[in-house]
Amino acid sequence: MQKIKSLMARQGLKSPQESMADLSPVENFRIPSKEELRELRELPVDPQAEQEIINSIEEVYFSSDSFDMVRHELEKLPPDLNLQELEECRDKLKRQQAAVSKKVADLILEKQPSYVKELERVTSLQTNLQLAAVICTNARRQLSLAKEGFTEASLGLLANQRRRQLLTGLLKSLRTIKTLQRTDVRLSEMLEEEDYPGAIQLCLECQKAASTFKHYSCISELNSKLQDTLEQIEEQLDVALSKTCKHFDVTHYTKVQMAYTLLGKTQTAMDQLHMHFTQAIHNTVFQVVLGYVELCAGNADTKFQKMQYKDLCTHITPDSYIPCLTDLCKALWEVMLSYHRTMQWHEEHDNVDAAPAADGNSAAGSDESNFGRSYVKKKLEHGLTRIWQDVQLKVKAYLLGTDMSNFKYDDFIFVLDIISRLMQVGEEFCGSRSELLQESIKRQSVNYFKNYHRTRLEELRMFLENETWELCPVKSNFNIVQLHEFKFMGQSRSPSVSPSRQTSAANPADVSLFEQYYQGGNPFEMQIDNKEDETEDVLASNGYESDELEKNVYQDYDSDSDVPEELKRDYVDEQTGDIPVKSVSRETLRSRKKSDYSLNKMNNAPILTNTTLNVIRLVGKYMQMMNILKPIAFDVIHCMSQLFDYYLYAVYTFFGRNDMYESSGLGLISSRLRTTLNRIQESLIDMEAAADSAGSHGPSEERKEKVPSPHLSQLVVLTSSGTLYGLAERVVATESLVFLAEQFEFLQPHLDTMMPAVKKPFLQQFYSQTVSTASELRKPIYWIVAAKAIDYEQMLLLMAGVKWDIKDIMSQHNVYVDVLLKEFEQFNKRLGDVSRHVRIPLPVSNVLWEHCIRLANRTLVEGYANVKKCSNEGRALMQLDFQQFLMKLEKLTDIRPIPDKEFVETYIKAYYLTENDMEQFIKNHREYSMKQLTNLVNVCLGSHINKKARQKLLAAIDDIDRPKR
C-alpha cells in the first residue's frame, strides 16, 4: 500500500477531485453524451435497488468539495492486500458510481427543456448588446462633431464670468472677515455700556459668520478669540447678576435675563443667582459686624478679618450692639427685598411670555419655554425658605454672641422689637414661623429676664424698706393704661403682634412691609420715641386736681363721674358685695360721714404709694416683654406673680404680723391667706439672709432665686396713739395692696390670652389663691389698731369695781358703759383726723368699727366672767348696761347688725339656765373660753346644785377645752 502511495506522489498523480477542479465550469458540468445516456438506460432499472446503493455511500463523500476520495479509499485498505477483496471493493464503488451517474442523468433529462429555453434568451441578449454597441459608436461620433462646433472664445467667456463671480464672493468674504476682526472693540464698548444682550447677540452672530468662513486659515484664530470674548462676557454677566442681590434694578436685571436667554442658560442663571444671594448674605453680615468690631477695637492688632463670623460676633461691645444689629437687619432687608422684587419680575414676565405661547405656533418651543419657566418658578419658591434660613442663622449667631443679661430694659426691649420686626419680615417673605430666631431670642430673653427680675426684686425690697407709706397724689380718674408702660394696651392689635407691626397694621390698606417699602425706606430705621410729647398726666397738683375741685370738694362729694369703672371697686361693701349706686343723694352721703371717712382733699382718688406705682410700672414692662416675645409668657407671668407676692408679704410683715391673733379667737387670718403667706415665705423669702450677713459664704443656687425679708423703715412709727398707731400708713399700705390686686384683676383677661394653655391652671390658681386674698389682709392689719385704740383693760377694771349681787333693780346703767362709749367717740374723732390726710374707704372703716365693737363685746363678756357674785337683779343690770351701750353705739356707726351682739346677750341669758340646760349650753357654745363657762357654773348655779353636779359640768367644760390645747 505504501508503495502505491509513494508511486502516486512521485508521478504527480492527482486525485479525481483535483483533476475535476482543473476543468472549466462548462467542462466540469458536461452534459452526458447520447451513448452514455443509452448505456445508462440499458442498465437494469430497479429504483429500490438504486436507492439502496446510493444510501450505502458513505456520508463522508457528501461532506465537502475538498474531500479526497482516493486518499480515503486507500487509507481504508488493510495492510495486507487481498486481490479478491480489492476487486469486490472496486465493483462496489463502480456500482455506486453507476447509480449516482444514472441519478444525475435522470435529473439532467428532467431539466433539459428549461435549459434550452434559457439558452435562447442568452442568444437574444447577445444580439441586443451588439445593437447597443453600434448606437454608442454613433453617439460618440456626434459628440465629437458638437465639440468641434464650439469655439474656444465662447467657452473662455463663460470661464471668465465664473471667475468673476468667485472673486466677487471672495471680496465679500474678505470684507466680512475684516469686520469680524474689528468686532472686539465694539464688544468692549457694549460691555462698558452694560448692553449684555447686544454684546452676546453680536458675539453669537460673529461666531456664526466665523463658522461660515472656517476654511480660511485666519478665521481659526478669530474663532478662538470670539470664544474667549464670549466667556469673558459670561463672567461679566455673572458679576452683573450678583449686583442685583443687594440693589435690585428692573432695567439692569431685564438686560441680564435677556442676555442669559440668548445664551440659553436661564436655568444656570437661576442656580448662579441663588449662590450669589447666599454669598451676599454672608458677605453683608460679615462686613457690617467687622466694621463695628474694628471701630470699637481701635488700634488693636487682632486680625479680625481672618475670624469666623460666629467668633467675630463675640467681639461686639454692648454700646455698639443695637446700632450693629439695626444695620445688620437693614442690610439683610435689602437682600430679601431684592429677592422679593426678583420674584415679582419673573411673575410679571411669565404672564407676558405665556400669552404669545398660547397661540401654539411652535409646540416644541412652547413646551421647552414652559419647562424653563416652571423650573425658575420652583427654584425661586424653594429659594425663599433657603435664604430666610441663612438670614436666621446669621442673626442667631449674632444674638447668641453677646450676653445681654446686663442690658438696660429699654435697650433689650428695642432688641426684641427689632427681632420681632425681622420675624414679621420672615413671615411675609416665606410664611416661616422663624423657629431659629424664636429659640435664640427666647434663650436670651429667659437669661436676661431672670437677671432683670432678680435686680427688680432687690430694688423692690429697697423701695419697701425706704417706703414711708405716704399717699402718692394721683388724679381721681387715674388708670394704669395712662402710664407709658401700658400704652401698648391702648393699641387695637393682637397681643402676639410686635409694636413695630402696629405701624403697618394701622394702615387702612393693610399692606405688607415689602409693599410699603417697595420704592425705598427701611422697616429697621431706628425710631427714637419722643417721650417729651408723651407726658403722663396722672399726678394731682398739690393734692388737688384743680382749684374748682378744691373749692367744691365738700359740696360735690357725690360727684364721681370721672372715676373709671374698675376703680369704683374701692367702694364695694365687703359684707354684701354690693356696689353703691352712682347717683347717691347728699343726705345719704352726709349720714355716712361717721363711717366712711373720705371727705378729704384727695376725694375718691385711688390710694397708692410710690412703691405701688413702681410695681405697676414693672408689671407694664414685664407685659411689654411678654407681648413681644410670647414663648416666655409663662416665665414673665410667674415673675409678675412674685412681684405681687413680695408686696403682699411685705405689707403683712410690716403691719399685720402679731402673736395675739391666735389668742383672740376671731379668725383674723383665713386658712387660704395663711396658706398663701406660707407659700410665699417658702418659695420667695430667703429666711437665712440675716444669719448669713456676717458670714462670707455665698448663697446657694436655690437661695439666689429668693429675696431677703424686707424691714419696715424706721421713719414709720406704729406705736403712737395720737396717730391711731400708724393708721394712716396702715391704710395706705393695705389699700394700695388692694388697688394693686384690682389692677391685676383688670389685667387678667390680657394675661390669660398670653398664657400657654398648659400653664393656665397656674394663672387661675394665682388669682384665686393670692390676688383674691389681698382684701383679707385688712382684718389682721386693722385689728392691731382696734386692739390698741380703745383701753379695754380700763374697762375690765371698772367692771370689776361694780357690785353685781344687788337686791334692787337698777334704772341707771354703770359708769363703765359711758367710759367705753367715750372711748368710741374719741376713736371716731381720731378716725376723722386721720381721714383728713388719707381717705378711709367705707370697707376700711367698717373693718375698724367691726374689730372695735367685737373686741368691746368680748371684753364685756370677759368682765362678766370675772364676777364672783351675781344676783338676778345684777343680771338685769348687765342687760341694761349692754342695751345702753348698743343704743349709743348705733348712733356712732352704720354697721348693722352689731358684731357679736348675740355673743354678749347669750352669755347674759345663760345666767338663768338650769343645771340640765347649762350642760347642753356648754356643749353647744364652744365660742366661750373655759374661764367664762366655768364662771357660769360657779356663779349662776353654785348655790343651786350639789358638788357632784358642779364637778360634772366642770368636767364637761374641761373635755371641750382639751382639743384646743
XYZ file of N, CA and C in Angstrom, residues 673-814:
426
model
N -55.488 82.536 103.307
C -54.457 83.564 103.434
C -53.217 83.004 104.119
N -53.414 82.176 105.138
C -52.268 81.601 105.834
C -51.473 80.697 104.885
N -52.192 79.907 104.064
C -51.511 79.044 103.091
C -50.713 79.873 102.095
N -51.314 80.975 101.652
C -50.626 81.852 100.699
C -49.365 82.442 101.311
N -49.466 82.926 102.549
C -48.307 83.521 103.214
C -47.204 82.486 103.425
N -47.591 81.275 103.805
C -46.593 80.216 103.987
C -45.912 79.865 102.663
N -46.730 79.814 101.597
C -46.157 79.506 100.281
C -45.152 80.584 99.853
N -45.501 81.852 100.048
C -44.593 82.942 99.675
C -43.312 82.857 100.494
N -43.463 82.570 101.773
C -42.283 82.515 102.646
C -41.356 81.377 102.237
N -41.930 80.256 101.844
C -41.103 79.097 101.485
C -40.461 79.262 100.104
N -41.195 79.836 99.151
C -40.714 79.866 97.773
C -39.957 81.136 97.412
N -40.205 82.244 98.118
C -39.655 83.523 97.691
C -38.763 84.194 98.732
N -39.018 83.958 99.993
C -38.316 84.692 101.049
C -37.095 83.914 101.504
N -35.948 84.580 101.510
C -34.693 83.977 101.965
C -34.580 84.240 103.472
N -34.995 83.275 104.270
C -35.012 83.448 105.724
C -33.603 83.354 106.314
N -32.644 82.817 105.545
C -31.289 82.659 106.064
C -30.395 83.864 105.763
N -30.943 84.888 105.079
C -30.117 86.021 104.668
C -29.556 86.769 105.857
N -30.384 86.977 106.891
C -29.924 87.724 108.061
C -28.821 86.966 108.800
N -28.978 85.637 108.870
C -27.974 84.835 109.577
C -26.654 84.799 108.812
N -26.737 84.884 107.475
C -25.532 84.805 106.656
C -24.889 86.160 106.411
N -25.522 87.240 106.904
C -24.999 88.576 106.601
C -23.599 88.776 107.162
N -23.303 88.113 108.290
C -21.977 88.268 108.898
C -20.973 87.276 108.312
N -21.458 86.236 107.643
C -20.561 85.222 107.089
C -20.061 85.609 105.717
N -19.140 84.800 105.219
C -18.539 85.098 103.912
C -18.991 84.132 102.831
N -19.793 83.156 103.190
C -20.222 82.155 102.217
C -21.275 82.742 101.289
N -21.148 82.475 99.987
C -22.132 82.961 99.022
C -23.399 82.129 99.082
N -24.481 82.671 98.606
C -25.750 81.942 98.628
C -25.740 80.787 97.633
N -26.505 79.766 97.941
C -26.622 78.623 97.045
C -27.478 79.015 95.844
N -27.501 78.098 94.852
C -28.282 78.377 93.650
C -29.759 78.533 93.975
N -30.242 77.716 94.896
C -31.657 77.796 95.262
C -31.963 79.115 95.947
N -31.037 79.572 96.789
C -31.277 80.822 97.517
C -31.120 82.049 96.624
N -30.425 81.886 95.488
C -30.292 83.010 94.575
C -31.647 83.428 94.008
N -32.568 82.496 93.965
C -33.895 82.794 93.447
C -34.780 83.466 94.493
N -34.284 83.578 95.719
C -35.092 84.140 96.799
C -34.614 85.537 97.175
N -35.475 86.242 97.928
C -35.179 87.616 98.337
C -35.278 87.684 99.856
N -34.362 88.421 100.496
C -34.473 88.562 101.956
C -35.776 89.243 102.353
N -36.234 88.916 103.534
C -37.462 89.531 104.028
C -37.224 91.020 104.270
N -38.158 91.895 103.828
C -37.959 93.336 103.996
C -38.166 93.768 105.449
N -37.628 94.937 105.786
C -37.775 95.507 107.127
C -38.434 96.880 107.022
N -39.310 97.145 107.931
C -40.045 98.406 107.928
C -39.092 99.568 108.205
N -39.308 100.659 107.480
C -38.474 101.843 107.658
C -38.624 102.402 109.075
N -37.505 102.887 109.608
C -37.534 103.459 110.959
C -38.327 104.759 111.003
N -38.577 105.357 109.859
C -39.352 106.601 109.819
C -40.835 106.354 110.050
N -41.246 105.102 109.905
C -42.664 104.774 110.109
C -42.860 104.390 111.570
N -43.668 105.172 112.271
C -43.936 104.957 113.695
C -45.332 104.354 113.834
N -45.391 103.165 114.409
C -46.677 102.471 114.573
C -47.083 102.356 116.036
N -46.382 103.097 116.899
C -46.667 102.940 118.341
C -47.300 104.173 118.957
N -47.571 105.188 118.171
C -48.131 106.421 118.717
C -49.649 106.361 118.731
N -50.226 106.607 119.889
C -51.687 106.588 119.989
C -52.295 107.803 119.296
N -51.526 108.900 119.188
C -52.053 110.103 118.539
C -52.343 109.878 117.070
N -51.626 108.981 116.430
C -51.866 108.676 115.003
C -52.642 107.386 114.833
N -53.293 106.962 115.931
C -54.018 105.681 115.921
C -53.083 104.552 115.488
N -51.870 104.608 116.070
C -50.891 103.545 115.861
C -50.578 103.338 114.369
N -50.329 104.481 113.740
C -49.950 104.445 112.324
C -51.083 104.031 111.404
N -52.318 104.451 111.746
C -53.463 104.050 110.929
C -53.327 104.573 109.498
N -52.858 105.817 109.349
C -52.723 106.377 108.001
C -51.778 105.518 107.163
N -50.636 105.134 107.741
C -49.691 104.290 106.999
C -50.278 102.918 106.715
N -51.010 102.396 107.708
C -51.631 101.077 107.509
C -52.680 101.129 106.389
N -53.457 102.204 106.362
C -54.484 102.338 105.319
C -53.821 102.437 103.949
N -52.794 103.305 103.862
C -52.118 103.475 102.574
C -51.506 102.144 102.117
N -50.864 101.420 103.036
C -50.231 100.148 102.671
C -51.258 99.108 102.249
N -52.271 98.950 103.081
C -53.260 97.895 102.815
C -54.085 98.207 101.577
N -54.561 99.457 101.489
C -55.417 99.787 100.352
C -54.620 99.887 99.055
N -53.323 100.225 99.153
C -52.502 100.184 97.936
C -52.353 98.751 97.455
N -52.273 97.810 98.386
C -52.224 96.388 98.011
C -53.533 95.970 97.358
N -54.666 96.420 97.928
C -55.975 96.104 97.342
C -56.076 96.711 95.942
N -55.598 97.966 95.805
C -55.612 98.611 94.493
C -54.748 97.826 93.501
N -53.575 97.379 93.968
C -52.701 96.582 93.101
C -53.390 95.286 92.678
N -54.100 94.662 93.624
C -54.838 93.436 93.294
C -55.913 93.717 92.255
N -56.567 94.892 92.382
C -57.603 95.238 91.401
C -56.996 95.419 90.013
N -55.796 95.987 89.958
C -55.151 96.150 88.652
C -54.777 94.799 88.057
N -54.356 93.882 88.904
C -54.084 92.528 88.414
C -55.362 91.873 87.897
N -56.480 92.107 88.604
C -57.764 91.585 88.129
C -58.117 92.195 86.771
N -57.832 93.493 86.623
C -58.104 94.189 85.368
C -57.267 93.594 84.225
N -56.053 93.163 84.540
C -55.144 92.626 83.519
C -55.345 91.134 83.262
N -56.162 90.486 84.068
C -56.290 89.026 83.949
C -56.702 88.561 82.554
N -57.729 89.177 81.900
C -58.078 88.700 80.548
C -56.908 88.785 79.573
N -56.138 89.869 79.683
C -54.987 90.025 78.781
C -53.932 88.963 79.075
N -53.672 88.709 80.340
C -52.680 87.694 80.708
C -53.152 86.310 80.291
N -54.444 86.090 80.386
C -54.997 84.783 80.050
C -54.798 84.466 78.565
N -54.909 85.503 77.718
C -54.703 85.265 76.287
C -53.236 84.984 75.966
N -52.327 85.480 76.813
C -50.901 85.282 76.562
C -50.378 83.968 77.130
N -51.014 83.479 78.175
C -50.516 82.286 78.864
C -50.752 81.040 78.019
N -49.736 80.177 77.867
C -49.941 78.905 77.164
C -51.033 78.077 77.843
N -51.738 77.306 77.047
C -52.886 76.559 77.559
C -52.498 75.620 78.702
N -51.329 74.989 78.593
C -50.934 74.024 79.627
C -50.574 74.711 80.942
N -50.287 76.010 80.891
C -49.887 76.742 82.096
C -51.017 77.571 82.685
N -52.191 77.551 82.074
C -53.292 78.385 82.567
C -53.741 78.028 83.981
N -53.648 76.756 84.391
C -54.010 76.465 85.792
C -53.178 77.262 86.794
N -51.893 77.523 86.479
C -51.063 78.333 87.374
C -51.647 79.729 87.524
N -52.061 80.324 86.397
C -52.612 81.678 86.437
C -53.921 81.693 87.231
N -54.754 80.699 87.004
C -56.029 80.634 87.730
C -55.785 80.463 89.228
N -54.818 79.637 89.574
C -54.521 79.431 90.992
C -53.943 80.697 91.614
N -53.104 81.413 90.855
C -52.531 82.655 91.378
C -53.631 83.658 91.710
N -54.615 83.762 90.835
C -55.690 84.725 91.081
C -56.622 84.265 92.202
N -56.918 82.986 92.229
C -57.865 82.500 93.233
C -57.241 82.375 94.619
N -55.935 82.066 94.682
C -55.294 81.827 95.974
C -54.507 83.027 96.505
N -54.098 83.943 95.629
C -53.236 85.043 96.071
C -53.876 86.408 95.857
N -54.216 86.729 94.613
C -54.757 88.068 94.322
C -56.036 88.310 95.099
N -56.887 87.299 95.156
C -58.174 87.490 95.830
C -58.037 87.585 97.344
N -56.862 87.262 97.891
C -56.695 87.329 99.353
C -56.181 88.693 99.812
N -55.928 89.617 98.874
C -55.366 90.917 99.258
C -56.276 91.648 100.244
N -57.573 91.641 99.960
C -58.500 92.360 100.846
C -58.619 91.681 102.210
N -58.242 90.397 102.287
C -58.339 89.692 103.573
C -57.278 90.170 104.568
N -56.253 90.867 104.066
C -55.238 91.397 104.977
C -55.774 92.552 105.822
N -56.904 93.099 105.423
C -57.473 94.205 106.202
C -57.749 93.771 107.644
N -58.258 92.581 107.806
C -58.651 92.142 109.148
C -57.476 92.107 110.119
N -56.397 91.375 109.821
C -55.296 91.347 110.799
C -54.597 92.701 110.966
N -54.491 93.471 109.877
C -53.777 94.750 109.973
C -54.563 95.756 110.793
N -55.853 95.891 110.540
C -56.655 96.881 111.268
C -57.048 96.387 112.658
N -56.953 95.093 112.881
C -57.252 94.566 114.213
C -56.248 95.092 115.241
N -54.998 95.251 114.803
C -53.986 95.770 115.730
C -54.352 97.178 116.180
N -54.848 98.006 115.258
C -55.292 99.361 115.603
C -56.484 99.291 116.542
N -57.426 98.443 116.177
C -58.633 98.330 117.005
C -58.283 97.839 118.407
N -57.307 96.952 118.537
C -56.945 96.394 119.839
C -56.265 97.420 120.729
N -55.588 98.425 120.099
C -54.864 99.408 120.885
C -55.587 100.748 121.004
N -56.528 101.003 120.111
C -57.177 102.318 120.088
C -58.084 102.536 121.284
N -58.626 101.487 121.850
C -59.551 101.589 122.984
C -58.946 100.849 124.172
N -59.051 101.450 125.339
C -58.450 100.883 126.555
C -59.406 99.851 127.148
N -59.273 98.633 126.661
C -60.161 97.575 127.146
C -59.792 97.139 128.561
N -58.521 97.278 128.932
C -58.103 96.908 130.292
C -58.755 97.818 131.337
N -58.834 99.105 131.005
C -59.504 100.039 131.935
C -60.952 99.643 132.125
N -61.575 99.197 131.047
C -62.976 98.799 131.150
C -63.116 97.573 132.050
N -62.186 96.652 131.941
C -62.243 95.471 132.817
C -62.086 95.870 134.279
N -61.209 96.843 134.548
C -61.030 97.305 135.935
C -62.295 97.983 136.460
N -62.910 98.787 135.624
C -64.158 99.459 136.034
C -65.269 98.442 136.268
N -65.342 97.421 135.419
C -66.370 96.389 135.590
C -66.124 95.578 136.862
N -64.829 95.398 137.189
C -64.508 94.636 138.404
C -64.950 95.390 139.663
N -65.042 96.723 139.572
C -65.465 97.507 140.727
C -66.969 97.611 140.883
N -67.731 97.060 139.994
C -69.196 97.106 140.058
C -69.705 95.983 140.965
N -70.686 96.292 141.775
C -71.306 95.302 142.664
C -72.499 94.691 141.938
N -72.442 93.369 141.694
C -73.467 92.695 140.885
C -74.463 91.898 141.736
N -74.172 91.738 143.017
C -75.116 90.967 143.847
C -76.074 91.919 144.565
N -76.700 92.805 143.804
C -77.624 93.803 144.369
C -78.984 93.172 144.555
N -79.794 93.841 145.364
C -81.135 93.327 145.671
C -82.211 94.067 144.908
N -81.898 95.311 144.495
C -82.900 96.122 143.811
C -82.588 96.207 142.326
N -83.641 96.348 141.549
C -83.473 96.525 140.109
C -83.087 97.968 139.846
N -81.979 98.139 139.104
C -81.444 99.476 138.861
C -82.023 100.031 137.562
N -82.212 101.379 137.552
C -82.702 102.039 136.340
C -81.586 102.829 135.655
N -80.431 102.900 136.296
C -79.301 103.654 135.767
C -78.172 102.684 135.418
N -77.621 102.856 134.247
C -76.529 101.973 133.826
C -75.251 102.362 134.553
N -74.244 101.497 134.454
C -72.986 101.712 135.166
C -72.079 102.690 134.414
